[in-house]
Coordinates of C-alpha atoms and ligand atoms in Angstrom, one line a residue:
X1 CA 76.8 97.8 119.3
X2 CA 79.3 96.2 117.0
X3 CA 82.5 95.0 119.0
X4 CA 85.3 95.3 116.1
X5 CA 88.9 94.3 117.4
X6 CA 92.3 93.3 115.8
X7 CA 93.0 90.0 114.3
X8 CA 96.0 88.8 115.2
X9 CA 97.6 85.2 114.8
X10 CA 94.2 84.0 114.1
X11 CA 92.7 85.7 117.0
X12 CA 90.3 88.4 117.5
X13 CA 91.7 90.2 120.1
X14 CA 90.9 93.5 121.7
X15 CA 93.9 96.3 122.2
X16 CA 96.4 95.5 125.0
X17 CA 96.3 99.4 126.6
X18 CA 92.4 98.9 126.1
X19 CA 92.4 102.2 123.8
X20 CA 89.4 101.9 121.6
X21 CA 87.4 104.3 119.5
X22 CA 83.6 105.2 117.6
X23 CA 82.8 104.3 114.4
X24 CA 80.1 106.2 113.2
X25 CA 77.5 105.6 110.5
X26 CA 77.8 108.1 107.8
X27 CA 73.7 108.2 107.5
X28 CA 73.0 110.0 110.9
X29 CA 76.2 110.0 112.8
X30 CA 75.0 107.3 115.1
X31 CA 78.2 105.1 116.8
X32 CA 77.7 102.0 115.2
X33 CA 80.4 100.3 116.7
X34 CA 83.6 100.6 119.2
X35 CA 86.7 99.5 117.5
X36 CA 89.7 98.2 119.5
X37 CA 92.7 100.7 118.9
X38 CA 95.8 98.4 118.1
X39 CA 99.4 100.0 120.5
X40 CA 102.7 99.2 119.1
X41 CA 103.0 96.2 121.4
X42 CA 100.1 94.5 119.5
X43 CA 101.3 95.8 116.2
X44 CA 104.6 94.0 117.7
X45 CA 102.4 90.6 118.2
X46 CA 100.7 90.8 114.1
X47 CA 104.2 91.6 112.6
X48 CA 105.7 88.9 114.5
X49 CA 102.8 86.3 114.1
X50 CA 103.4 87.2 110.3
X51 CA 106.9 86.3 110.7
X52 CA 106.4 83.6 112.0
X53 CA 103.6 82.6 109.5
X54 CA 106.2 82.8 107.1
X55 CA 108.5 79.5 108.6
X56 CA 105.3 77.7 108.9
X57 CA 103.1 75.4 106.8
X58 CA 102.0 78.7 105.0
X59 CA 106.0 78.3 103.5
X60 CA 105.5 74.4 102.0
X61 CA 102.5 75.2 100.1
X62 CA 103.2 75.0 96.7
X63 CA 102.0 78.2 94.3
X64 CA 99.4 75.8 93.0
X65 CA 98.3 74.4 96.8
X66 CA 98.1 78.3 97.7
X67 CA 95.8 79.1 94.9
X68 CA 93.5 76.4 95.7
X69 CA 93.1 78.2 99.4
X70 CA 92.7 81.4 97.7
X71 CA 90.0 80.7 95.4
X72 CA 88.1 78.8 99.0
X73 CA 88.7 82.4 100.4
X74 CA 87.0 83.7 97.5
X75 CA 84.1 81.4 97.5
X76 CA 83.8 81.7 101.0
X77 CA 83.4 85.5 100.7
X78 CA 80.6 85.0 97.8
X79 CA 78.9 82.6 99.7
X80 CA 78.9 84.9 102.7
X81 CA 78.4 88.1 100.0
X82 CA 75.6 89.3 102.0
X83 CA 77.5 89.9 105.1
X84 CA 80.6 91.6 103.3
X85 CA 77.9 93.7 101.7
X86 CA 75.9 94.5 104.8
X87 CA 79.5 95.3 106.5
X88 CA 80.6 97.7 103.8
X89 CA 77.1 99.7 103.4
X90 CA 77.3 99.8 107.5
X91 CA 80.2 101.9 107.4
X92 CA 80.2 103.9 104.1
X93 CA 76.3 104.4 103.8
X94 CA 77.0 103.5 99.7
X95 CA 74.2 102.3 97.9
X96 CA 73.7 98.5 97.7
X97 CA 74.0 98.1 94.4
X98 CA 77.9 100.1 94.7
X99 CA 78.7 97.9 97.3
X100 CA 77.4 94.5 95.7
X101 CA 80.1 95.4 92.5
X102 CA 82.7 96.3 95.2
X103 CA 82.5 92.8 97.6
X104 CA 82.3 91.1 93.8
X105 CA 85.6 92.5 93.4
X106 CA 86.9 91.5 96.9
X107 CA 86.4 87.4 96.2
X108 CA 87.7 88.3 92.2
X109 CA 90.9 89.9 93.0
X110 CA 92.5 86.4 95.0
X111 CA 91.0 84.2 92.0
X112 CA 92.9 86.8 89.5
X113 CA 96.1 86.5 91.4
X114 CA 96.1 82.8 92.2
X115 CA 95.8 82.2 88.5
X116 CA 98.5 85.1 87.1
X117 CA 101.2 83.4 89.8
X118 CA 100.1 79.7 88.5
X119 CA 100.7 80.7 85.0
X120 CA 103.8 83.3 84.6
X121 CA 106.1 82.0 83.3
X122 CA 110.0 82.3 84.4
X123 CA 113.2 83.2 82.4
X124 CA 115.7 80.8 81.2
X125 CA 119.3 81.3 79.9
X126 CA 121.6 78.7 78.4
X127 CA 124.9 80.1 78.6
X128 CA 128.6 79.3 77.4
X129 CA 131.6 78.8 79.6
X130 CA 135.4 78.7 78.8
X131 CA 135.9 74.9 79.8
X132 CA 132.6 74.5 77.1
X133 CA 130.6 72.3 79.4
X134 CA 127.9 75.7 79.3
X135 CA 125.6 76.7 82.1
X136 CA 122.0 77.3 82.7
X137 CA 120.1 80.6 84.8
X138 CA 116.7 80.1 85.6
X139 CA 114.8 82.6 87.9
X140 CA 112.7 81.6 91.1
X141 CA 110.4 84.1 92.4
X142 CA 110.5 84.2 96.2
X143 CA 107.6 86.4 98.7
X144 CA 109.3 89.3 100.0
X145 CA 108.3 88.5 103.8
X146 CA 105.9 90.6 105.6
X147 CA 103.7 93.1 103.5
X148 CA 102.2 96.0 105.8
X149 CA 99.1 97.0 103.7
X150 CA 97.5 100.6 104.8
X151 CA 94.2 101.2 103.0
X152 CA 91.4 104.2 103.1
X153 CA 87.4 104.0 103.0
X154 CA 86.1 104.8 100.2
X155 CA 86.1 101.5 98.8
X156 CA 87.3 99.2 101.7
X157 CA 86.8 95.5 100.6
X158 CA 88.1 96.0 96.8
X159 CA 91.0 98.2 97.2
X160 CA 92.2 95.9 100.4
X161 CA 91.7 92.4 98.9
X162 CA 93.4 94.5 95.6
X163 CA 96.3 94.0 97.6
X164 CA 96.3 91.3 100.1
X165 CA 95.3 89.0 97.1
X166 CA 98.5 89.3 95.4
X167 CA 100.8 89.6 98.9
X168 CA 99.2 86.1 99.7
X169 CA 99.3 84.2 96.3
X170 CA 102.7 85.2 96.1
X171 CA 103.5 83.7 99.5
X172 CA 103.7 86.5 101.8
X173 CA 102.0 87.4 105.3
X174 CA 100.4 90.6 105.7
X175 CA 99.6 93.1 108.4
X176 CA 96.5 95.1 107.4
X177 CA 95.9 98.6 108.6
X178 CA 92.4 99.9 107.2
X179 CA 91.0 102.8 107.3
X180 CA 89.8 104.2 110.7
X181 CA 86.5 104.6 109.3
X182 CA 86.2 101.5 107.6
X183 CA 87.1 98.6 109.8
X184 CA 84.1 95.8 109.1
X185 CA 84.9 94.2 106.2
X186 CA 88.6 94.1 107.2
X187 CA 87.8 91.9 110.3
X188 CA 85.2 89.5 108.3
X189 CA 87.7 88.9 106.2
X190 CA 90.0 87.3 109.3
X191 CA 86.7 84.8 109.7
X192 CA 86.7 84.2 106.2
X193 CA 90.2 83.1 106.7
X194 CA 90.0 80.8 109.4
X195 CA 87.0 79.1 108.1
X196 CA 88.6 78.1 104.9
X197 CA 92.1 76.9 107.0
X198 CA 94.6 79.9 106.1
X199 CA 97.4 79.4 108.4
X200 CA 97.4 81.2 111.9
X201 CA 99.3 84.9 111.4
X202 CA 99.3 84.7 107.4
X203 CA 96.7 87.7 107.6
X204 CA 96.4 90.0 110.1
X205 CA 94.4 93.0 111.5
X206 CA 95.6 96.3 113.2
X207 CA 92.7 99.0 113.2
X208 CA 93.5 102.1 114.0
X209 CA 94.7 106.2 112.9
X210 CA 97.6 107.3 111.1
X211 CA 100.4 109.5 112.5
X212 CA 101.0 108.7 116.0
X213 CA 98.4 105.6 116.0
X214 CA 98.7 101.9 114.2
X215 CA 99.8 103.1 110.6
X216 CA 102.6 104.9 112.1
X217 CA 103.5 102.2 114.2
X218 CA 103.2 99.5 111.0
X219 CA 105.1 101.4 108.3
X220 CA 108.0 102.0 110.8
X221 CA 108.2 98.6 112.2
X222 CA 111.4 97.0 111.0
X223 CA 109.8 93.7 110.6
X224 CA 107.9 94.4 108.2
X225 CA 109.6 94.0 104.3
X226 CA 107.4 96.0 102.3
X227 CA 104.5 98.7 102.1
X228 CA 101.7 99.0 100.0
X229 CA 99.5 101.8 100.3
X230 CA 96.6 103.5 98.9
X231 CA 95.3 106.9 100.0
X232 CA 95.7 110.3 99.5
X233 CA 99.4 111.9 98.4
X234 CA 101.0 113.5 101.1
X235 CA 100.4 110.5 103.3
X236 CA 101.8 108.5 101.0
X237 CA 104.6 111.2 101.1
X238 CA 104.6 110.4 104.8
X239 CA 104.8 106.5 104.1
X240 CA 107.7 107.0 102.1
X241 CA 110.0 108.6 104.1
X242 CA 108.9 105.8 106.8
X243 CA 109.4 103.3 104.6
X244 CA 113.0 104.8 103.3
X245 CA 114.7 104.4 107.1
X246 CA 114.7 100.7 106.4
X247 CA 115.4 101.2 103.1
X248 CA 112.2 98.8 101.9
X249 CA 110.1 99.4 98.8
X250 CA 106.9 100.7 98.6
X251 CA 103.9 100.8 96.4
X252 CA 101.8 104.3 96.4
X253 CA 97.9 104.1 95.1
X254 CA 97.3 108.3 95.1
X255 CA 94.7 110.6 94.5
X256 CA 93.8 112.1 91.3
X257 CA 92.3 115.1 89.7
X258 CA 91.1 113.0 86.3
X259 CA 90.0 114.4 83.3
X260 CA 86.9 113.4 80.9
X261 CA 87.3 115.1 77.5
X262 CA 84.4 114.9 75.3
X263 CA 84.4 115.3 71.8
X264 CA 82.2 117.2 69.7
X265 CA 81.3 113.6 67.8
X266 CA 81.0 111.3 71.1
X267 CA 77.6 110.0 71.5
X268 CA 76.1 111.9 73.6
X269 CA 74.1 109.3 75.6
X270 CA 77.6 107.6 76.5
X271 CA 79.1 110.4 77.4
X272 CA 76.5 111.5 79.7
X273 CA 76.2 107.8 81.5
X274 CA 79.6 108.1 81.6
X275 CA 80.6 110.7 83.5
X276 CA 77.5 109.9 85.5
X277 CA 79.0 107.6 86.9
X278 CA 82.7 109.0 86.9
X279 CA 81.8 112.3 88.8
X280 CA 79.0 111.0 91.3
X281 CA 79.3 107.2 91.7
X282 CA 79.8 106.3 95.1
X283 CA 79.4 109.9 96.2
X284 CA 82.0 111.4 93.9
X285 CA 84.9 109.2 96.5
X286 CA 86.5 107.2 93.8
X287 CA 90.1 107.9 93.1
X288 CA 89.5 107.1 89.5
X289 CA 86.8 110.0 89.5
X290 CA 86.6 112.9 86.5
X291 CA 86.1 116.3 88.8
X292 CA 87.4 118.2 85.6
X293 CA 85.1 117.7 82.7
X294 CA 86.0 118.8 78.8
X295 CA 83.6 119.0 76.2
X296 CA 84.3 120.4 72.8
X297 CA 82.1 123.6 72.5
X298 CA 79.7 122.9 70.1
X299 CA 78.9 120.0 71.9
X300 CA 78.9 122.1 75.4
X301 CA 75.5 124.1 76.0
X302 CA 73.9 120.4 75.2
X303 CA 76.1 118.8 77.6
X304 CA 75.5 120.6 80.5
X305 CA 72.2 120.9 80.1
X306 CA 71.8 117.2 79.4
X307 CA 74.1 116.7 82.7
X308 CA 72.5 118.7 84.8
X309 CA 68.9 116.7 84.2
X310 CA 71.0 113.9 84.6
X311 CA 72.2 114.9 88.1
X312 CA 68.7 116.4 88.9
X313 CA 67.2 113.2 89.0
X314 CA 69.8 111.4 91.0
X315 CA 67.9 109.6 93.9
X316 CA 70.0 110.8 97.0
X317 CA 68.9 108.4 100.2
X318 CA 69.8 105.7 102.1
X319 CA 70.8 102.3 101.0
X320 CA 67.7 101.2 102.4
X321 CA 65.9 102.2 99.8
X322 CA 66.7 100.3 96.7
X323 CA 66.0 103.4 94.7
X324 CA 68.8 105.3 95.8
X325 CA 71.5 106.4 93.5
X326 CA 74.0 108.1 95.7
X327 CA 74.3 108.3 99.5
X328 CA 76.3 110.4 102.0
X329 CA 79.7 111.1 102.0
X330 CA 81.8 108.9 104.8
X331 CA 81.6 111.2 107.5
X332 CA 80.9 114.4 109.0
X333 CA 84.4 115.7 108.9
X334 CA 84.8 114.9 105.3
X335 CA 81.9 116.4 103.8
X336 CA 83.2 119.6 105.8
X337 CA 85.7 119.3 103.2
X338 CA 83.9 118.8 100.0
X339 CA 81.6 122.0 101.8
X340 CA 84.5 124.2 101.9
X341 CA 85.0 123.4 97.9
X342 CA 81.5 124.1 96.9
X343 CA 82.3 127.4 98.8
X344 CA 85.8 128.6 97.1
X345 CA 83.6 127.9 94.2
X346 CA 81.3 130.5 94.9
X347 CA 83.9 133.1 96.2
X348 CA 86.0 132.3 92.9
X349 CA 83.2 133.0 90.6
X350 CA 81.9 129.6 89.4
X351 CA 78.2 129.3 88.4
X352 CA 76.7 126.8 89.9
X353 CA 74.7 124.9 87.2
X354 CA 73.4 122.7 89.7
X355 CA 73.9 121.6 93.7
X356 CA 76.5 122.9 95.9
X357 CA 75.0 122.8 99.4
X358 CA 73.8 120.2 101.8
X359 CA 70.3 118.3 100.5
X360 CA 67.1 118.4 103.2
X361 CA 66.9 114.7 104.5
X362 CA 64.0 113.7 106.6
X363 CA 64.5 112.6 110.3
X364 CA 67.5 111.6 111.8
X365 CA 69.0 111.5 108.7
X366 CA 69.5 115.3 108.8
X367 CA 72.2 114.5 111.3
X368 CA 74.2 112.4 108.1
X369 CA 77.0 113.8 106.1
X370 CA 75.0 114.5 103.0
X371 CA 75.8 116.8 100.1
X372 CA 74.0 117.6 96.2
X373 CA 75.6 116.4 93.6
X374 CA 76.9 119.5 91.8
X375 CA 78.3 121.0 88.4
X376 CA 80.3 124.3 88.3
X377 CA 80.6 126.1 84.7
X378 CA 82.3 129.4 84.5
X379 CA 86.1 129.2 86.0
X380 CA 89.6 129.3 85.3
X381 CA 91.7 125.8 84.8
X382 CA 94.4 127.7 88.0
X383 CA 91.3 127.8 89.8
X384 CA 91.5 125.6 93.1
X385 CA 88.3 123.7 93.0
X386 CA 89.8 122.9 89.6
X387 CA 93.3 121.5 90.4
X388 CA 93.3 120.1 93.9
X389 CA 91.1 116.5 94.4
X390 CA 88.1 117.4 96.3
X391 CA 86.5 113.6 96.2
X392 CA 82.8 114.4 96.5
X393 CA 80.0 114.1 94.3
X394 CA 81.1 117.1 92.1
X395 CA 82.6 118.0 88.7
X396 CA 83.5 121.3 86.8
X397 CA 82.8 121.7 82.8
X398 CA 85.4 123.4 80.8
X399 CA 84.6 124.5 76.8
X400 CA 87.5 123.7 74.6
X401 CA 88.1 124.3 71.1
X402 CA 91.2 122.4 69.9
X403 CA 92.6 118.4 70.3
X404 CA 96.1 120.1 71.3
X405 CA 94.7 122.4 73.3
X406 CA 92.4 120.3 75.6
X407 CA 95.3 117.7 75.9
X408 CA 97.8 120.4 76.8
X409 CA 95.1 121.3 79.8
X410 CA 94.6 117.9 81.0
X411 CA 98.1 117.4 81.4
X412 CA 98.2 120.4 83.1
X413 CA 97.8 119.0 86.8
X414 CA 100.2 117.3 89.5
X415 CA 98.2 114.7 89.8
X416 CA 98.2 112.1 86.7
X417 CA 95.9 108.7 87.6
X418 CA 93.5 108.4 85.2
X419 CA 91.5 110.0 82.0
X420 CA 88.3 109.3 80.2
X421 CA 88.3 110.4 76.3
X422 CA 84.6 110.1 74.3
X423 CA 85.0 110.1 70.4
X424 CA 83.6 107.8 68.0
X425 CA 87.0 108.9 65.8
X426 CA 89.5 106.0 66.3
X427 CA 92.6 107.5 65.1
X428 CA 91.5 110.3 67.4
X429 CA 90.8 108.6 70.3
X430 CA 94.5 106.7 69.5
X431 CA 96.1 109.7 69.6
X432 CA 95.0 111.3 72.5
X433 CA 95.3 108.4 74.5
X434 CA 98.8 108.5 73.7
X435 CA 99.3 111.9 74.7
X436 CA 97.8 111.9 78.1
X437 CA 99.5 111.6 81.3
X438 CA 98.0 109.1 83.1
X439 CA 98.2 105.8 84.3
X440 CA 94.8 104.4 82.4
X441 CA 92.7 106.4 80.1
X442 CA 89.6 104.9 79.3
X443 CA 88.2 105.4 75.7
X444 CA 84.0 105.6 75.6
X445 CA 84.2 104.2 79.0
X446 CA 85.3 104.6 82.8
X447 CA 85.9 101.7 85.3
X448 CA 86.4 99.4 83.2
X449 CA 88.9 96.9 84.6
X450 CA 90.6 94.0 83.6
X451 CA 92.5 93.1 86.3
X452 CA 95.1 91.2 84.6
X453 CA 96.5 95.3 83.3
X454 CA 98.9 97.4 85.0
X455 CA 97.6 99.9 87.4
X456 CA 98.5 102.8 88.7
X457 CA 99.1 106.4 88.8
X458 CA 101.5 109.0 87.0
X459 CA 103.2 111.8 88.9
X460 CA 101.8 112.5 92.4
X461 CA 99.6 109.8 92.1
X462 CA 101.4 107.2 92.1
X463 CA 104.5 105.0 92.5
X464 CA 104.9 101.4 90.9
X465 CA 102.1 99.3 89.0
X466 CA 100.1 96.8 90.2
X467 CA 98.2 94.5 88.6
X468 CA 98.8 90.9 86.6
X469 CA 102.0 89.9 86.4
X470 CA 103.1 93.5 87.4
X471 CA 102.0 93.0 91.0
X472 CA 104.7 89.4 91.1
X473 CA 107.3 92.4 90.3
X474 CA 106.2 93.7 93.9
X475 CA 105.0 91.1 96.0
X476 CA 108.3 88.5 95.0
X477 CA 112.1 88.4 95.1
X478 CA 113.6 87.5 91.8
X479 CA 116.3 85.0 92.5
X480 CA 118.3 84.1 89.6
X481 CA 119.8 80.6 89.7
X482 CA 123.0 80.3 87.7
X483 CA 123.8 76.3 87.4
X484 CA 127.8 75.5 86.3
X485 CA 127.1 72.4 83.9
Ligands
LIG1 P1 94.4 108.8 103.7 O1 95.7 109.0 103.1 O2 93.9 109.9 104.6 O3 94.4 107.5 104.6 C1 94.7 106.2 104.0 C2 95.2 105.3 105.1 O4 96.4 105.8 105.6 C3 94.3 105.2 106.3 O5 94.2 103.9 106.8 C4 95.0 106.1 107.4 O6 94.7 105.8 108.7 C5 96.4 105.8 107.0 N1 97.4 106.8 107.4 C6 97.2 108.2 107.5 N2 98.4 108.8 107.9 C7 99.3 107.8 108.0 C8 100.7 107.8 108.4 N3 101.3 108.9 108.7 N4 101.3 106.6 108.5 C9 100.7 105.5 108.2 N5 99.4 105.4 107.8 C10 98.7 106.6 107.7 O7 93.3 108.5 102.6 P2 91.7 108.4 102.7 O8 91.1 109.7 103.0 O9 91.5 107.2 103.5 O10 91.3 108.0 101.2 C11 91.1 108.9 100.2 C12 92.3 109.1 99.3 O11 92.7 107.9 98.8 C13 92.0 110.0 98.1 O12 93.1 110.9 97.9 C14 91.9 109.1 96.9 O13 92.3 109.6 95.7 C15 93.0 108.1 97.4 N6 92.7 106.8 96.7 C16 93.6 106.4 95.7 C17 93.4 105.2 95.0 C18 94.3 104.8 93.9 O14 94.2 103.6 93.5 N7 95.2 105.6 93.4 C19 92.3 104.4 95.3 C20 91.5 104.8 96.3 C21 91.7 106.0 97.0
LIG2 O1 89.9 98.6 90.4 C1 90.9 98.6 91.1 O2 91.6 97.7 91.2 C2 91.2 99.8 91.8 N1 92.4 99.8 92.5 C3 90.3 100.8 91.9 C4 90.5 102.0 92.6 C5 89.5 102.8 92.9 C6 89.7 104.1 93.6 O3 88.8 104.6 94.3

């Protein structure tokens, strides 16, 4: 059995009241490992160590001296790629293909940000005085202090190293909370960092819950300067308001309920890989996900048909099996979730072109949190399963008939993270771009990242950008120097 615990000041160490709780393997609900609960006293000790990180040799490193740590970090994650990759199919159950791209990312994201913060250049004005001897500003960019960084599971490594990379090449210490589910890759990460000589209390581990547990604790700790989060809305909702009593910023990653619209004249064979991928990769539990599918009708009988053999031959299994395509969802309790969907689908009318209950798995891995992969037809855009973010391995196909149209419907959500539009008409694919409300909208593609970009969400899912030089803009002080000549 796994022993997990917090990493703190350099330290692995186990919870002070001795609280500690099950992880679970999505496959067959087996406890995998026991996972020390952090109290406020030890989220006391990581804020603190952070602190005090920050007055230490961590502070004399020059931008370029911290980058050359960073990229170690990231070649000691590469060269250790199959641990980080057995870590995050332990606790998600993702297929090891998913999870190879995602620990790829992990080491990628502190190269990216080492370099952006090496090359960015910084604003200079000459300036007249009356006595005419002139001044100079320059600006200095300065880490805000501690960054308390609260992640979720459904892509651990990539969306925490997303942000610890650019808190650390700017200079800062962080405090990581992940996700209760998804501790592993979190706590190799700490080895990772000691191995390559990252100062003692730079990066730090609390594992634990949310309200009442270690995020709550973290986001309301006064020592801590900033919050970045990624998760669902109304925790980030929750954040917020914690993060407003000391009156620090915050970044909020959000969910989604993203559209695909496909045009009559998309190629078909795209289109269909496409959403492939953007309804049922990684189990339907990525943010950037398309639950609400538009194709223009003359195109739609094909589609759906065409999707539906698609989805029919999706290898569901364990990541054992090199074969498999999709795996479960991340736990038991989720896929209750997603299950209560696939039911207000039925009650509301929606025919079920393909899935909507729980596959037959042989053995013990019956007891996992497994669902089909499914495709609704047949209900209104109100429609819940239509406008609230289910995350599972599941997508609903509207005809439309007009551009306007379609783009009025797609807009027509809270939520407002991402979009996928499939045309082979450029001026087309221009225009509706511009038109949709959304913080990336992918053109004849879907996950396609360059990291140096802005990212985020529109509406409720998001607040702020990260990303390139967009992340400095969170993770540094400007400090404008104003020099009398
Ligand atoms: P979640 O909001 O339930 O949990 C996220 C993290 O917040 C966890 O570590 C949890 O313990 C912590 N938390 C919960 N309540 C808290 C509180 N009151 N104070 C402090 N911390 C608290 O999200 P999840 O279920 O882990 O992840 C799925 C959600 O994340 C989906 O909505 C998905 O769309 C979203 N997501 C968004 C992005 C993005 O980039 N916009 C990326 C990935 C996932
Ligand atoms: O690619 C990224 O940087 C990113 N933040 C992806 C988010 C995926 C959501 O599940």
């Amino acid at each position: 059995m796994l022993d997990i615990r917090n990493f703190i000041a350099g330290q692995f160490v186990r919870g002070s009241d001795g609280k500690a709780f099950e992880k679970r393997s999505p496959l067959n609900n087996g406890v995998i490992a026991t996972v020390s609960e952090a109290s406020r006293g030890d989220v006391d000790r990581a804020v603190a160590s952070a602190r005090s990180a920050l007055k230490g040799p961590w502070r004399k490193l020059t931008t370029s001296d911290r980058g050359d740590l960073l990229y170690k970090v990231a070649d000691e994650m590469t060269r250790r790629a199959d641990d980080f990759v057995a870590a995050e199919i332990a606790d998600t159950g993702m297929p090891r293909n998913v999870a190879e791209h995602m620990c790829a990312r992990g080491a990628a994201n502190f190269k990216i940000f080492a370099d952006v913060i090496k090359n960015v250049p910084s604003e200079f004005f000459e300036m007249t005085t009356p006595d005419g001897r002139g001044a100079i500003n320059y600006a200095l960019r300065r880490p805000v202090g501690v960054v308390g960084v609260i992640c979720p599971w459904n892509a651990p490594l990539l969306l925490m190293t997303w942000k610890v990379g650019p808190a650390l090449a700017c200079g800062n210490a962080v405090v990581v909370k992940p996700s209760e589910e998804t501790p592993q890759t979190a706590a190799l990460l700490g080895e990772v960092m000691n191995s390559v000589g990252v100062p003692a209390g730079v990066y730090n581990v609390v594992n634990g819950f949310g309200p009442a547990s270690t995020g709550e604790f973290l986001t309301t700790h006064p020592g801590v300067s900033a919050i970045t989060f990624t998760g669902e809305t109304r925790t980030g909702a929750a954040i917020m308001k914690a993060a407003a009593d000391g009156a620090r910023p915050v970044s909020l990653e959000m969910g989604g309920k993203n559209p695909a619209i496909v045009f009559a004249d998309a190629d078909l064979d795209s289109a269909i890989e496409g959403t492939m991928r953007s309804a049922f990769m990684n189990t339907g539990q990525v943010c950037l996900g398309t639950e609400r599918v538009y194709v223009e009708r003359p195109l739609f009988d094909r589609f759906v048909s065409t999707l539906k053999t698609a989805v029919e031959s999706l290898r569901i299994g364990p990541p054992s099996d090199p074969a498999s395509r999709m795996g479960p969802l991340i736990s038991l309790e989720h896929r209750q979730k997603v299950l209560s969907y696939y039911a207000k689908a039925v009650e509301s009318g929606a025919t079920i072109v393909t899935g909507g209950g729980v596959p037959e798995m042989p053995g013990d891995l019956a007891k996992g949190a497994w669902v089909q992969p499914t495709i609704w037809t047949g209900l209104p855009d109100d429609a819940p399963v239509c406008t609230e973010e289910i995350f599972g391995p599941c997508c609903h196909v509207f005809p439309f008939d007009a551009e306007d149209e379609v783009i009025d419907r797609a807009n027509a959500s809270n939520y407002g993270l991402s979009a996928a539009v499939w045309t082979r008409d450029l001026s087309r694919a221009h225009r509706v771009s511009a038109e949709l409300e959304a913080g990336i909208v992918w053109v004849n593609s879907w996950f396609l990242r360059d990291l140096r970009t802005a990212f985020g969400g529109a509406k409720h899912s998001g607040i702020g950008r990260e990303g390139g030089v967009h992340s400095l803009e969170f993770y540094t002080e400007l400090k404008n120097v104003c020099l009398k000549l």
